Amino acid sequence: MIYRIDVAPAGTEPGAAGADPLGHAVQQQILEYGTDVGAVSTRRIFLIDTDAPEDQVRRIADALLADPVVETASIWKGSPAADSAESRIEIHLKPGVMDPVAASTEMAIGDLGIAVRQVRTGRAYLLDRAIDREQLQRIASRVLANGVIESIHFEPFVPERFAEGGEYRLHLKHVRLRELSDDQLTRLSREGHLFLSLAEMQAIQAYYREAGREPTDIELETFAQTWSEHCVHKTLKAAVEVEVRSASGNVIANRRYGNLIKETIFRATTELMQTNPGFCLSVFADNAGVIAFDDTDALCFKVETHNHPSAIEPYGGAATGIGGVIRDILGTGLAAKPIANTDVFCVAYPDAGAKTENRRSKVDSLPRGVIHPKRVLQQVVAGVRDYGNRMGIPTVNGAVYFDDRYLGNPLVFCGCVGLIPRDKIAKAANAGDAIVVMGGRTGRDGIHGATFSSAELTDTHADEFSHAVQIGNAITEKKVTDVILQARDRGLFTAVTDCGAGGLSSAVGEMGEKIGALVELERAPLKYPGLRYDEIWISEAQERMVLSVPSRHVQAMLELAAAENVEATVIGQFGTEGADLILRYEQTEVGRLPMRLLHDGIPMPTRKAIIEVASAPRTASAIGPSSPSVDPQRRLLEALGHPNVASKHWIIRQYDHEVQGASVIKPLVGPIQIGPSDAAVIRPKLDSFRGAVLSAGLAPQVDNPYFMAIAAIDEAVRNAVAVGADPNRLAVLDNFCWPSVDDARTMGTLVRACEACYDASKAYQIPFISGKDSLHNQFTNQETGEILRIPNTLLISAIGVIDDVRKCLTLDLKDAKHGRLCLIAPAANDAALKDLAQLHRAVAEAISMDLVISCHDVSDGGWLTAAAEMALAGGLGLKLVAPEDAEPDSFFAESNGRYLVEVPESRIQCLSDQLTARGARLTLLGEVVAEPRFTLAVGSEGSGGPVGSGAGDHREVDVSLEQLTRAWRDTLDW
């Protein structure tokens, strides 16, 4: 019998006046889409398949599912009873989709001593007004549901029975490959979702011709996973022939890279490690980069992209993005403890409040297959929020960047920091070790995720790759984390990695690269029966880790996992004759491949790149175009309210950034915590004042790829230095997100960005320790032929060590009596990289010498916008004076290497002397005042003159802090 239990906020039956915050929020979201549906009340739905008597089901409802103080529960047996709602929309997960709430509910019901076969969940929205079916469908599909994973109903839904998978009987499938033509190989690659190049398909064909047999389907899938762009990064590792052309098209230079990333980014780090040994402990070799923290522990940091999954299912894509990068940290060395999360989202402008031109604002104008950007952002935020909060990991740093070029392909960056003992960094699987898979069960979710992420999106991908969507379960991952950290400290395993892209295929394949592995696929625990052997092998179902466990420790490992209610299973053994990968299903060999072929046999391409030398880089403002004729006050308020600058408090306050008790500098700072912090600082070990700083830089508005990369690196460094970081103890990560690089000119932009990374890394003496790339981020509307390409986007994430967190700075103004606001900038507008590096070190020294009491980096919106942020953060006013001949554009200009600092009046000369010695200049802009007012005057005495001496006859800006705060916080109604 399937019982249905509806849980509702008390007093929210249709027409009642009870409190239903979720219903109110949904009502407002629907209203934004142009439909007034009246009041909305919500229900949580539980469908429970059990033979228990009705009184036991009532016990489940009252004791477990509903809070008797604020909720009511109704039980329907069989067909639901009629209700008085004028209109209804119900959303239920499709069969086979991971349902974490249902899994937790099943476990809790079991703890009550009641047997159930299965639980499923859904949600209902009851509308006060009668809405026609077509309009309901539009509301449901645009606002409430994702058709990839959810079904929509307009009547109360209770199935007669739950669909169940049938038992699978082995049918070994071979694929005809040896005699295929090139055209047929290309078609097989695309239609089989392999997404391999013709050269790669030809290499595979040559192997099987020599072997005298046809491949099995699982062998082809293994090649596809292992050789995917997502897993092997074959573009950045490729040889590149570079042709440099003048503006007129003439070839003026040629150069060649044998391995692009090795000869740029890796090379910079290798050279820096020779001059600064002991800081970088593991780089580009494991799931995350590792730097020294203190004598006993190290910090590891990884940032991943989860773009394509988030484009078709934003909540699940972002949740599994953060879940996956947490597992990267857990799978670094012999397991690091996750201590902090970061995230960055790049999306198209939302409907309301954006100050930009030529953007798509109407829902109906969206291309087929594209989710509205406002829903994308809301859902990716929710995905990261739910996963991080439930795991008890603080989300401490991040950013959001709006640009309509991200419409078809939003970018979702998720990062995680871990703490690991320095004697646990090295790992290696040994021959004879058992292969243990631990955590969540294997299902069909996530199949072809790695190959799908290596392909270009089109308007058919939501349907074609719905099976690539993964749904995470943070509670399972938290339990797995606890088990692995305990097992690490007991020395129970020799290596660990996560089942990321490619599932068991990539995890076992990577761990057994040198020694081979034998896998018994039928041993893998399944979510439901019916999975084929190849589906078991490549599924990317979440929350699974693979460990290499010596035989003498297997029993202890299994017992430890069982004690924490975590499933752990031995599925094979590392070490085979000839270092082969051998796959079996029920004693039948379904695949056998040499590990050397898998990991070294990929034909690396030689790519062509064209670099066009422009006369000058064009840099757009991150806050969009603005007319110079607009007065500075209006421009300032518009800049503060622009989505790329405006407060992200509606996101930040959804995240728990206090859990674990290590947050020192939080995302919002100041007396009432509304100021936008430049970077985060955490204190990983509570018996020490040593801290870790986290920051980021992003500048896709810069069209020249070389200067775009420099700007991103410089911003990440500035943000870290602004809170007290020492550039000598900073490291950075790269995340390249590009449109298709099949075009030689686009490939040229990637080359220039890599060259910029090398130049900046060497000039700043800051190494790269890890990275990730995603190189097919564009969307093709097959109905119109329009291609939406993302801007070349390089996210730079920085991590560093701070000796004493008590000396860190925040940006909020602090001294209304003696505080003076000054601008630190390079002595020359076209400062070289070495000059910028010297400036950053000079600022860091000034902070360490207590010459500065507040500091803020100047980025989006220029120095006047940054000054306003310092004022509203501190609740203190500013009286600023600018040179008489200053152009309004200079107040809002965005360039590298600039800081605003609050300096006690008595220390200005000392700071100026110190900066001048380093080739930087200090400009006095004004004074901090108690009156909550922000003014800017232009006078003949100009900057550096006596502040408040009548030097400004004309006030360009005169606004209250309340006006500034309102412009900054209240622009977007989410």
mmCIF file of C-alpha atoms in Angstrom, residues 74 948 965:
data_model
loop_
_atom_site.group_PDB
_atom_site.id
_atom_site.type_symbol
_atom_site.label_atom_id
_atom_site.label_comp_id
_atom_site.label_asym_id
_atom_site.label_seq_id
_atom_site.Cartn_x
_atom_site.Cartn_y
_atom_site.Cartn_z
ATOM 1 C CA SER A 74 -2.757 14.733 6.583
ATOM 2 C CA GLY A 948 38.740 70.449 4.615
ATOM 3 C CA THR A 965 23.635 51.707 1.403
#
